[in-house]
Short mmCIF file of N, CA, C and O in Angstrom, two decimals:
data_model
loop_
_atom_site.label_atom_id
_atom_site.label_comp_id
_atom_site.label_asym_id
_atom_site.label_seq_id
_atom_site.Cartn_x
_atom_site.Cartn_y
_atom_site.Cartn_z
N UNK A 1449 -22.20 58.18 -8.34
CA UNK A 1449 -21.55 59.45 -8.46
C UNK A 1449 -20.94 59.75 -7.03
O UNK A 1449 -21.66 59.63 -6.07
N UNK A 1450 -19.75 60.25 -7.00
CA UNK A 1450 -19.11 60.40 -5.68
C UNK A 1450 -19.61 61.65 -4.95
O UNK A 1450 -20.10 62.66 -5.64
N UNK A 1451 -19.70 61.58 -3.65
CA UNK A 1451 -20.12 62.78 -2.85
C UNK A 1451 -19.15 63.91 -2.86
O UNK A 1451 -17.93 63.57 -2.86
N UNK A 1452 -19.48 65.21 -3.00
CA UNK A 1452 -18.60 66.19 -2.96
C UNK A 1452 -17.81 66.33 -1.57
O UNK A 1452 -18.43 66.04 -0.53
N UNK A 1453 -16.67 66.75 -1.62
CA UNK A 1453 -15.87 66.84 -0.37
C UNK A 1453 -16.20 68.14 0.39
O UNK A 1453 -16.97 69.02 -0.18
N UNK A 1454 -15.76 68.21 1.51
CA UNK A 1454 -15.96 69.41 2.37
C UNK A 1454 -15.26 70.61 1.70
O UNK A 1454 -15.88 71.71 1.74
N UNK A 1455 -14.19 70.42 1.10
CA UNK A 1455 -13.43 71.54 0.39
C UNK A 1455 -14.31 72.09 -0.70
O UNK A 1455 -14.42 73.37 -0.87
N UNK A 1456 -14.85 71.23 -1.36
CA UNK A 1456 -15.69 71.64 -2.62
C UNK A 1456 -16.96 72.39 -2.02
O UNK A 1456 -17.39 73.45 -2.56
N UNK A 1457 -17.61 71.86 -1.03
CA UNK A 1457 -18.80 72.52 -0.55
C UNK A 1457 -18.43 73.82 0.19
O UNK A 1457 -19.27 74.83 -0.03
N UNK A 1458 -17.28 73.98 0.85
CA UNK A 1458 -16.92 75.27 1.32
C UNK A 1458 -16.55 76.24 0.25
O UNK A 1458 -16.85 77.45 0.33
N UNK A 1459 -15.98 75.83 -0.80
CA UNK A 1459 -15.74 76.69 -1.90
C UNK A 1459 -16.89 77.29 -2.58
O UNK A 1459 -17.00 78.39 -2.84
N UNK A 1460 -17.86 76.39 -2.75
CA UNK A 1460 -19.22 76.85 -3.27
C UNK A 1460 -19.87 77.79 -2.26
O UNK A 1460 -20.55 78.86 -2.70
N UNK A 1461 -19.80 77.57 -1.01
CA UNK A 1461 -20.48 78.43 -0.04
C UNK A 1461 -19.84 79.82 -0.06
O UNK A 1461 -20.51 80.72 -0.04
N UNK A 1462 -18.50 79.86 0.06
CA UNK A 1462 -17.82 81.13 0.08
C UNK A 1462 -17.86 81.84 -1.37
O UNK A 1462 -17.72 83.04 -1.33
N UNK A 1463 -18.05 81.11 -2.41
CA UNK A 1463 -18.16 81.75 -3.73
C UNK A 1463 -19.55 82.66 -3.73
O UNK A 1463 -19.44 83.72 -4.39
N UNK A 1464 -20.49 82.12 -3.15
CA UNK A 1464 -21.72 82.96 -3.06
C UNK A 1464 -21.57 84.25 -2.30
O UNK A 1464 -22.08 85.30 -2.69
N UNK A 1465 -20.72 84.15 -1.22
CA UNK A 1465 -20.50 85.37 -0.45
C UNK A 1465 -19.51 86.34 -1.21
O UNK A 1465 -19.49 87.50 -0.97
N UNK A 1466 -18.69 85.74 -2.05
CA UNK A 1466 -17.75 86.60 -2.79
C UNK A 1466 -18.50 87.51 -3.76
O UNK A 1466 -18.12 88.64 -3.94
N UNK A 1467 -19.56 87.04 -4.32
CA UNK A 1467 -20.43 87.84 -5.16
C UNK A 1467 -20.96 88.98 -4.40
O UNK A 1467 -21.00 90.15 -4.87
N UNK A 1468 -21.52 88.74 -3.16
CA UNK A 1468 -22.04 89.80 -2.38
C UNK A 1468 -20.99 90.80 -1.95
O UNK A 1468 -21.19 92.03 -2.01
N UNK A 1469 -19.77 90.34 -1.65
CA UNK A 1469 -18.62 91.25 -1.33
C UNK A 1469 -18.18 92.03 -2.45
O UNK A 1469 -17.96 93.31 -2.30
N UNK A 1470 -18.15 91.40 -3.69
CA UNK A 1470 -17.80 92.28 -4.89
C UNK A 1470 -18.87 93.29 -5.14
O UNK A 1470 -18.51 94.39 -5.50
N UNK A 1471 -20.15 92.99 -5.01
CA UNK A 1471 -21.21 93.97 -5.11
C UNK A 1471 -21.04 95.13 -4.20
O UNK A 1471 -21.30 96.26 -4.52
N UNK A 1472 -20.71 94.79 -2.96
CA UNK A 1472 -20.59 95.88 -1.92
C UNK A 1472 -19.37 96.71 -2.29
O UNK A 1472 -19.41 97.94 -2.24
N UNK A 1473 -18.29 96.16 -2.73
CA UNK A 1473 -17.14 96.99 -3.13
C UNK A 1473 -17.43 97.84 -4.32
O UNK A 1473 -17.12 99.01 -4.38
N UNK A 1474 -18.22 97.34 -5.24
CA UNK A 1474 -18.65 98.25 -6.48
C UNK A 1474 -19.52 99.33 -5.96
O UNK A 1474 -19.38 100.49 -6.42
N UNK A 1475 -20.40 99.09 -5.02
CA UNK A 1475 -21.28 100.13 -4.53
C UNK A 1475 -20.51 101.15 -3.89
O UNK A 1475 -20.69 102.34 -4.09
N UNK A 1476 -19.51 100.80 -2.98
CA UNK A 1476 -18.66 101.84 -2.29
C UNK A 1476 -17.87 102.54 -3.39
O UNK A 1476 -17.81 103.88 -3.23
N UNK A 1477 -17.28 101.95 -4.32
CA UNK A 1477 -16.52 102.64 -5.31
C UNK A 1477 -17.40 103.59 -6.16
O UNK A 1477 -17.04 104.73 -6.49
N UNK A 1478 -18.69 103.18 -6.43
CA UNK A 1478 -19.62 104.10 -7.19
C UNK A 1478 -19.85 105.27 -6.35
O UNK A 1478 -19.79 106.40 -7.00
N UNK A 1479 -20.08 105.21 -5.13
CA UNK A 1479 -20.29 106.40 -4.35
C UNK A 1479 -19.16 107.21 -4.17
O UNK A 1479 -19.11 108.55 -4.27
N UNK A 1480 -17.96 106.55 -3.97
CA UNK A 1480 -16.72 107.41 -3.86
C UNK A 1480 -16.36 108.14 -5.15
O UNK A 1480 -16.02 109.35 -5.18
N UNK A 1481 -16.70 107.52 -6.29
CA UNK A 1481 -16.35 108.22 -7.63
C UNK A 1481 -17.37 109.38 -7.75
O UNK A 1481 -17.02 110.44 -8.29
N UNK A 1482 -18.65 109.15 -7.37
CA UNK A 1482 -19.59 110.18 -7.50
C UNK A 1482 -19.21 111.34 -6.64
O UNK A 1482 -19.26 112.51 -7.15
N UNK A 1483 -18.89 111.24 -5.43
CA UNK A 1483 -18.48 112.26 -4.51
C UNK A 1483 -17.20 112.99 -5.03
O UNK A 1483 -17.05 114.16 -5.01
N UNK A 1484 -16.29 112.20 -5.46
CA UNK A 1484 -15.01 112.78 -6.07
C UNK A 1484 -15.27 113.61 -7.23
O UNK A 1484 -14.66 114.61 -7.41
N UNK A 1485 -16.10 113.05 -8.19
CA UNK A 1485 -16.45 113.91 -9.34
C UNK A 1485 -17.26 115.16 -8.98
O UNK A 1485 -16.83 116.27 -9.56
N UNK A 1486 -18.10 115.14 -8.02
CA UNK A 1486 -18.78 116.35 -7.59
C UNK A 1486 -17.71 117.28 -6.97
O UNK A 1486 -17.95 118.49 -7.29
N UNK A 1487 -16.87 116.88 -6.24
CA UNK A 1487 -15.83 117.75 -5.71
C UNK A 1487 -14.91 118.35 -6.73
O UNK A 1487 -14.65 119.55 -6.64
N UNK A 1488 -14.48 117.66 -7.72
CA UNK A 1488 -13.79 118.22 -8.78
C UNK A 1488 -14.47 119.12 -9.74
O UNK A 1488 -13.96 120.08 -10.31
N UNK A 1489 -15.71 118.88 -9.95
CA UNK A 1489 -16.35 119.58 -11.03
C UNK A 1489 -17.21 120.82 -10.45
O UNK A 1489 -17.48 121.74 -11.24
N UNK A 1490 -17.43 120.90 -9.22
CA UNK A 1490 -18.18 122.14 -8.61
C UNK A 1490 -17.32 123.36 -8.61
O UNK A 1490 -16.06 123.22 -8.25
N UNK A 1491 -17.93 124.46 -8.75
CA UNK A 1491 -17.17 125.68 -8.59
C UNK A 1491 -17.06 126.02 -7.16
O UNK A 1491 -17.91 125.91 -6.31
N UNK A 1492 -15.79 126.51 -6.73
CA UNK A 1492 -15.55 126.84 -5.29
C UNK A 1492 -15.26 128.35 -5.36
O UNK A 1492 -14.14 128.83 -5.70
N UNK A 1493 -16.20 129.07 -5.01
CA UNK A 1493 -16.07 130.57 -4.94
C UNK A 1493 -16.71 131.02 -3.63
O UNK A 1493 -17.84 131.50 -3.55
N UNK A 1494 -15.95 130.90 -2.46
CA UNK A 1494 -16.48 131.42 -1.24
C UNK A 1494 -16.57 132.90 -1.10
O UNK A 1494 -15.74 133.63 -1.45
N UNK A 1495 -17.75 133.36 -0.74
CA UNK A 1495 -18.06 134.75 -0.59
C UNK A 1495 -18.51 134.97 0.87
O UNK A 1495 -18.92 134.03 1.57
N UNK A 1496 -18.50 136.14 1.49
CA UNK A 1496 -18.99 136.35 2.84
C UNK A 1496 -20.44 135.89 2.98
O UNK A 1496 -20.77 135.45 4.00
N UNK A 1497 -21.22 136.16 1.97
CA UNK A 1497 -22.70 135.76 2.03
C UNK A 1497 -22.81 134.28 2.14
O UNK A 1497 -23.70 133.78 2.78
N UNK A 1498 -22.01 133.58 1.32
CA UNK A 1498 -22.10 132.13 1.26
C UNK A 1498 -21.54 131.54 2.68
O UNK A 1498 -22.01 130.41 3.06
N UNK A 1499 -20.73 132.21 3.40
CA UNK A 1499 -20.18 131.70 4.69
C UNK A 1499 -21.13 132.03 5.96
O UNK A 1499 -20.97 131.56 6.93
N UNK A 1500 -22.24 132.80 5.67
CA UNK A 1500 -23.10 133.03 6.65
C UNK A 1500 -24.05 131.85 7.02
O UNK A 1500 -24.34 131.00 6.22
N UNK A 1501 -24.49 131.84 8.23
CA UNK A 1501 -25.47 130.80 8.70
C UNK A 1501 -26.74 131.02 7.94
O UNK A 1501 -27.31 132.15 7.94
N UNK A 1502 -27.35 129.95 7.39
CA UNK A 1502 -28.52 130.16 6.70
C UNK A 1502 -29.76 129.54 7.39
O UNK A 1502 -29.68 128.37 7.88
N UNK A 1503 -30.80 130.33 7.65
CA UNK A 1503 -32.04 129.85 8.42
C UNK A 1503 -33.22 130.32 7.60
O UNK A 1503 -33.79 131.34 7.79
N UNK A 1504 -33.61 129.49 6.64
CA UNK A 1504 -34.87 129.71 5.93
C UNK A 1504 -34.92 131.09 5.26
O UNK A 1504 -36.02 131.78 5.14
N UNK A 1505 -33.81 131.66 4.78
CA UNK A 1505 -33.78 132.86 4.11
C UNK A 1505 -33.82 134.17 5.00
O UNK A 1505 -33.81 135.25 4.56
N UNK A 1506 -33.85 133.93 6.32
CA UNK A 1506 -33.86 135.00 7.30
C UNK A 1506 -32.55 134.98 8.02
O UNK A 1506 -31.96 133.95 8.43
N UNK A 1507 -31.95 136.19 8.29
CA UNK A 1507 -30.69 136.32 8.93
C UNK A 1507 -30.90 135.81 10.33
O UNK A 1507 -31.96 136.14 11.00
N UNK A 1508 -29.97 135.04 10.85
CA UNK A 1508 -30.15 134.48 12.22
C UNK A 1508 -30.03 135.61 13.29
O UNK A 1508 -29.20 136.39 13.27
N UNK A 1509 -31.02 135.44 14.24
CA UNK A 1509 -31.10 136.45 15.25
C UNK A 1509 -31.18 135.72 16.70
O UNK A 1509 -31.85 134.76 16.65
N UNK A 1510 -30.42 136.18 17.61
CA UNK A 1510 -30.54 135.58 18.91
C UNK A 1510 -29.47 134.53 19.15
O UNK A 1510 -28.54 134.51 18.38
N UNK A 1511 -29.58 133.85 20.22
CA UNK A 1511 -28.55 132.73 20.56
C UNK A 1511 -28.73 131.57 19.73
O UNK A 1511 -29.72 131.26 19.13
N UNK A 1512 -27.75 130.71 19.79
CA UNK A 1512 -27.73 129.45 19.05
C UNK A 1512 -28.49 128.48 19.73
O UNK A 1512 -28.82 127.40 19.13
N UNK A 1513 -28.82 128.48 20.91
CA UNK A 1513 -29.60 127.56 21.65
C UNK A 1513 -31.13 127.95 21.61
O UNK A 1513 -31.55 129.01 22.09
N UNK A 1514 -31.95 126.96 21.27
CA UNK A 1514 -33.43 127.12 21.36
C UNK A 1514 -34.01 126.12 21.91
O UNK A 1514 -33.62 124.90 21.74
N UNK A 1515 -35.05 126.33 22.75
CA UNK A 1515 -35.90 125.25 23.37
C UNK A 1515 -36.83 124.56 22.35
O UNK A 1515 -37.53 125.32 21.72
N UNK A 1516 -36.83 123.37 22.34
CA UNK A 1516 -37.69 122.56 21.41
C UNK A 1516 -38.74 121.78 22.16
O UNK A 1516 -38.35 121.16 23.22
N UNK A 1517 -39.94 121.90 21.80
CA UNK A 1517 -40.98 121.11 22.54
C UNK A 1517 -40.86 119.63 22.20
O UNK A 1517 -40.78 119.17 21.10
N UNK A 1518 -40.84 118.84 23.21
CA UNK A 1518 -40.73 117.36 23.13
C UNK A 1518 -41.88 116.70 22.55
O UNK A 1518 -41.85 115.73 21.87
N UNK A 1519 -43.02 117.39 22.76
CA UNK A 1519 -44.31 116.74 22.45
C UNK A 1519 -44.32 116.52 20.89
O UNK A 1519 -45.04 115.68 20.38
N UNK A 1520 -43.66 117.39 20.08
CA UNK A 1520 -43.61 117.19 18.63
C UNK A 1520 -43.06 115.85 18.23
O UNK A 1520 -43.53 115.10 17.46
N UNK A 1521 -42.00 115.49 18.91
CA UNK A 1521 -41.28 114.24 18.79
C UNK A 1521 -42.18 113.11 19.19
O UNK A 1521 -42.16 112.04 18.67
N UNK A 1522 -42.97 113.33 20.29
CA UNK A 1522 -43.89 112.27 20.90
C UNK A 1522 -44.97 111.95 19.79
O UNK A 1522 -45.32 110.80 19.47
N UNK A 1523 -45.44 113.06 19.21
CA UNK A 1523 -46.47 112.79 18.17
C UNK A 1523 -45.93 112.05 16.98
O UNK A 1523 -46.56 111.19 16.49
N UNK A 1524 -44.75 112.40 16.59
CA UNK A 1524 -43.94 111.67 15.52
C UNK A 1524 -43.76 110.19 15.96
O UNK A 1524 -44.05 109.26 15.05
N UNK A 1525 -43.44 109.96 17.12
CA UNK A 1525 -43.15 108.59 17.60
C UNK A 1525 -44.47 107.85 17.68
O UNK A 1525 -44.55 106.59 17.24
N UNK A 1526 -45.60 108.46 18.13
CA UNK A 1526 -46.87 107.75 18.02
C UNK A 1526 -47.33 107.40 16.66
O UNK A 1526 -47.83 106.32 16.43
N UNK A 1527 -47.02 108.36 15.70
CA UNK A 1527 -47.31 108.11 14.34
C UNK A 1527 -46.53 106.85 13.77
O UNK A 1527 -47.22 105.96 13.11
N UNK A 1528 -45.26 106.79 14.07
CA UNK A 1528 -44.46 105.74 13.61
C UNK A 1528 -44.99 104.43 14.28
O UNK A 1528 -45.10 103.37 13.57
N UNK A 1529 -45.37 104.35 15.55
CA UNK A 1529 -45.99 103.23 16.14
C UNK A 1529 -47.21 102.69 15.40
O UNK A 1529 -47.39 101.47 15.08
N UNK A 1530 -48.12 103.56 15.16
CA UNK A 1530 -49.32 103.15 14.45
C UNK A 1530 -49.15 102.92 12.97
O UNK A 1530 -49.86 102.17 12.38
N UNK A 1531 -48.12 103.49 12.37
CA UNK A 1531 -47.78 103.15 11.00
C UNK A 1531 -47.21 101.76 10.92
O UNK A 1531 -47.53 100.89 10.06
N UNK A 1532 -46.38 101.29 11.93
CA UNK A 1532 -45.93 99.92 12.01
C UNK A 1532 -47.03 99.01 12.31
O UNK A 1532 -47.06 97.92 11.71
N UNK A 1533 -47.97 99.37 13.05
CA UNK A 1533 -49.18 98.55 13.39
C UNK A 1533 -49.90 98.40 12.03
O UNK A 1533 -50.30 97.23 11.74
N UNK A 1534 -50.09 99.31 11.25
CA UNK A 1534 -50.78 99.15 9.99
C UNK A 1534 -50.05 98.21 8.92
O UNK A 1534 -50.67 97.49 8.28
N UNK A 1535 -48.73 98.20 9.06
CA UNK A 1535 -47.88 97.40 8.29
C UNK A 1535 -48.10 95.95 8.65
O UNK A 1535 -48.02 95.03 7.81
N UNK A 1536 -48.25 95.68 9.95
CA UNK A 1536 -48.49 94.33 10.49
C UNK A 1536 -49.90 93.81 10.22
O UNK A 1536 -50.17 92.62 10.25
N UNK A 1537 -50.90 94.78 10.06
CA UNK A 1537 -52.21 94.36 9.77
C UNK A 1537 -52.47 93.74 8.47
O UNK A 1537 -53.23 92.89 8.31
N UNK A 1538 -51.77 94.22 7.41
CA UNK A 1538 -51.98 93.70 6.03
C UNK A 1538 -51.53 92.18 6.00
O UNK A 1538 -52.32 91.38 5.38
N UNK A 1539 -50.39 91.85 6.37
CA UNK A 1539 -50.08 90.37 6.26
C UNK A 1539 -50.94 89.52 7.13
O UNK A 1539 -51.35 88.44 6.82
N UNK A 1540 -51.37 90.13 8.33
CA UNK A 1540 -52.33 89.41 9.22
C UNK A 1540 -53.58 89.14 8.50
O UNK A 1540 -54.13 88.01 8.62
N UNK A 1541 -54.10 90.15 7.77
CA UNK A 1541 -55.36 89.88 7.09
C UNK A 1541 -55.30 88.77 6.02
O UNK A 1541 -56.24 88.00 5.84
N UNK A 1542 -54.14 88.67 5.39
CA UNK A 1542 -53.98 87.63 4.38
C UNK A 1542 -53.93 86.30 5.04
O UNK A 1542 -54.41 85.32 4.44
N UNK A 1543 -53.21 86.12 6.10
CA UNK A 1543 -52.99 84.84 6.82
C UNK A 1543 -54.35 84.45 7.50
O UNK A 1543 -54.84 83.34 7.44
N UNK A 1544 -55.14 85.46 7.96
CA UNK A 1544 -56.42 85.25 8.61
C UNK A 1544 -57.44 84.67 7.62
O UNK A 1544 -58.21 83.92 7.94
N UNK A 1545 -57.29 85.02 6.33
CA UNK A 1545 -58.15 84.54 5.32
C UNK A 1545 -57.92 83.13 4.83
O UNK A 1545 -58.73 82.46 4.39
N UNK A 1546 -56.68 82.66 5.19
CA UNK A 1546 -56.26 81.31 4.83
C UNK A 1546 -56.91 80.24 5.69
O UNK A 1546 -57.25 80.60 6.94
N UNK A 1547 -57.42 79.09 5.10
CA UNK A 1547 -58.21 78.19 6.01
C UNK A 1547 -57.19 77.57 6.95
O UNK A 1547 -56.07 77.26 6.83
N UNK A 1548 -57.70 77.41 8.18
CA UNK A 1548 -57.12 76.74 9.22
C UNK A 1548 -56.20 77.65 10.19
O UNK A 1548 -55.62 77.23 11.14
N UNK A 1549 -56.18 78.93 9.89
CA UNK A 1549 -55.46 79.83 10.77
C UNK A 1549 -56.29 80.93 11.41
O UNK A 1549 -55.84 81.75 12.02
N UNK A 1550 -57.59 80.82 11.24
CA UNK A 1550 -58.52 81.87 11.80
C UNK A 1550 -58.44 82.23 13.21
O UNK A 1550 -58.19 83.26 13.57
N UNK A 1551 -58.60 81.16 14.09
CA UNK A 1551 -58.59 81.53 15.52
C UNK A 1551 -57.34 81.85 16.01
O UNK A 1551 -57.16 82.77 16.96
N UNK A 1552 -56.31 81.23 15.65
CA UNK A 1552 -54.94 81.49 16.08
C UNK A 1552 -54.49 82.92 15.78
O UNK A 1552 -54.02 83.64 16.54
N UNK A 1553 -54.65 83.31 14.50
CA UNK A 1553 -54.24 84.61 14.13
C UNK A 1553 -55.13 85.69 14.72
O UNK A 1553 -54.72 86.70 14.98
N UNK A 1554 -56.45 85.38 14.96
CA UNK A 1554 -57.23 86.35 15.56
C UNK A 1554 -56.78 86.63 17.05
O UNK A 1554 -56.72 87.78 17.43
N UNK A 1555 -56.47 85.54 17.79
CA UNK A 1555 -55.99 85.78 19.17
C UNK A 1555 -54.62 86.50 19.09
O UNK A 1555 -54.33 87.52 19.92
N UNK A 1556 -53.78 86.11 18.20
CA UNK A 1556 -52.53 86.77 18.19
C UNK A 1556 -52.52 88.24 17.79
O UNK A 1556 -51.87 89.18 18.43
N UNK A 1557 -53.48 88.68 16.99
CA UNK A 1557 -53.68 90.08 16.53
C UNK A 1557 -54.28 90.78 17.79
O UNK A 1557 -53.95 91.99 17.99
N UNK A 1558 -55.31 90.22 18.51
CA UNK A 1558 -55.74 90.96 19.65
C UNK A 1558 -54.78 91.03 20.76
O UNK A 1558 -54.72 92.15 21.44
N UNK A 1559 -53.88 90.17 20.87
CA UNK A 1559 -52.70 90.34 21.87
C UNK A 1559 -51.82 91.56 21.33
O UNK A 1559 -51.50 92.45 22.11
N UNK A 1560 -51.51 91.64 20.11
CA UNK A 1560 -50.73 92.70 19.54
C UNK A 1560 -51.44 94.08 19.65
O UNK A 1560 -50.81 95.02 20.14
N UNK A 1561 -52.71 94.10 19.28
CA UNK A 1561 -53.46 95.34 19.54
C UNK A 1561 -53.54 95.71 20.92
O UNK A 1561 -53.70 96.93 21.36
N UNK A 1562 -53.61 94.66 21.84
CA UNK A 1562 -53.70 94.99 23.29
C UNK A 1562 -52.50 95.77 23.71
O UNK A 1562 -52.56 96.63 24.51
N UNK A 1563 -51.33 95.24 23.23
CA UNK A 1563 -50.00 95.94 23.65
C UNK A 1563 -50.08 97.44 23.14
O UNK A 1563 -49.65 98.26 23.84
N UNK A 1564 -50.51 97.67 21.94
CA UNK A 1564 -50.63 98.97 21.42
C UNK A 1564 -51.57 99.79 22.15
O UNK A 1564 -51.35 100.92 22.37
N UNK A 1565 -52.70 99.23 22.59
CA UNK A 1565 -53.75 99.94 23.39
C UNK A 1565 -53.08 100.33 24.74
O UNK A 1565 -53.43 101.48 25.26
N UNK A 1566 -52.42 99.35 25.38
CA UNK A 1566 -51.83 99.72 26.71
C UNK A 1566 -50.85 100.89 26.48
O UNK A 1566 -50.80 101.80 27.34
N UNK A 1567 -50.02 100.93 25.42
CA UNK A 1567 -49.11 102.01 25.17
C UNK A 1567 -49.88 103.30 25.01
O UNK A 1567 -49.48 104.43 25.43
N UNK A 1568 -50.95 103.18 24.15
CA UNK A 1568 -51.84 104.47 23.91
C UNK A 1568 -52.34 104.88 25.22
O UNK A 1568 -52.41 106.18 25.46
N UNK A 1569 -52.91 104.06 26.04
CA UNK A 1569 -53.59 104.39 27.28
C UNK A 1569 -52.43 105.07 28.25
O UNK A 1569 -52.77 106.03 28.92
N UNK A 1570 -51.29 104.59 28.17
CA UNK A 1570 -50.20 105.14 29.02
C UNK A 1570 -49.81 106.63 28.58
O UNK A 1570 -49.71 107.46 29.44
N UNK A 1571 -49.79 106.81 27.34
CA UNK A 1571 -49.59 108.01 26.75
C UNK A 1571 -50.67 109.00 27.16
O UNK A 1571 -50.40 110.23 27.37
N UNK A 1572 -51.94 108.53 27.07
CA UNK A 1572 -53.02 109.32 27.29
C UNK A 1572 -52.99 109.74 28.73
O UNK A 1572 -53.32 110.89 29.23
N UNK A 1573 -52.71 108.78 29.80
CA UNK A 1573 -52.74 109.12 31.22
C UNK A 1573 -51.56 110.06 31.48
O UNK A 1573 -51.75 110.82 32.46
N UNK A 1574 -50.48 109.93 30.83
CA UNK A 1574 -49.48 110.92 31.13
C UNK A 1574 -49.59 112.31 30.53
O UNK A 1574 -48.92 113.25 30.81
N UNK A 1575 -50.66 112.52 29.83
CA UNK A 1575 -51.00 113.74 29.21
C UNK A 1575 -50.24 114.12 27.96
O UNK A 1575 -50.15 115.29 27.58
N UNK A 1576 -49.64 113.09 27.44
CA UNK A 1576 -48.92 113.35 26.17
C UNK A 1576 -49.75 113.72 24.94
O UNK A 1576 -49.36 114.45 24.12
N UNK A 1577 -50.98 113.36 24.93
CA UNK A 1577 -51.82 113.56 23.70
C UNK A 1577 -52.47 114.86 23.86
O UNK A 1577 -53.18 115.25 22.88
N UNK A 1578 -52.36 115.63 24.98
CA UNK A 1578 -52.95 116.96 25.03
C UNK A 1578 -52.03 117.87 24.32
O UNK A 1578 -50.88 118.10 24.61
N UNK A 1579 -52.62 118.64 23.46
CA UNK A 1579 -51.86 119.56 22.58
C UNK A 1579 -51.41 120.73 23.33
O UNK A 1579 -50.35 121.34 23.11
N UNK A 1580 -52.16 121.30 24.30
CA UNK A 1580 -51.86 122.48 24.93
C UNK A 1580 -50.96 122.21 26.12
O UNK A 1580 -50.94 121.28 26.76
#
């Protein structure tokens, strides 16, 4: 049986990418049609009440600029860090249970937890974890 030529291999290679490209085009068209249909079908009746700025059902009072406490974002960021940590712990536990990987994965996980502990210690020393 003769070996396939480079042109045949390239055609097979790019044929698989053409499927991905076609799927991407169909996805973009689907979103465009959905937005277009929504624009055509929705009622457009602007009233002065609808054009007001909406803030949780209360009329806006004061200036447009408000000071936001950064610590709320820091708490959210710390949550994300430890959520990612828990995501890495599940695969580690399954690999740790496999024969022949015990010591290596144990050392790697302690290194990973050490990095997280250093970050948590840094946040604690900076006073980020104090609520008041």
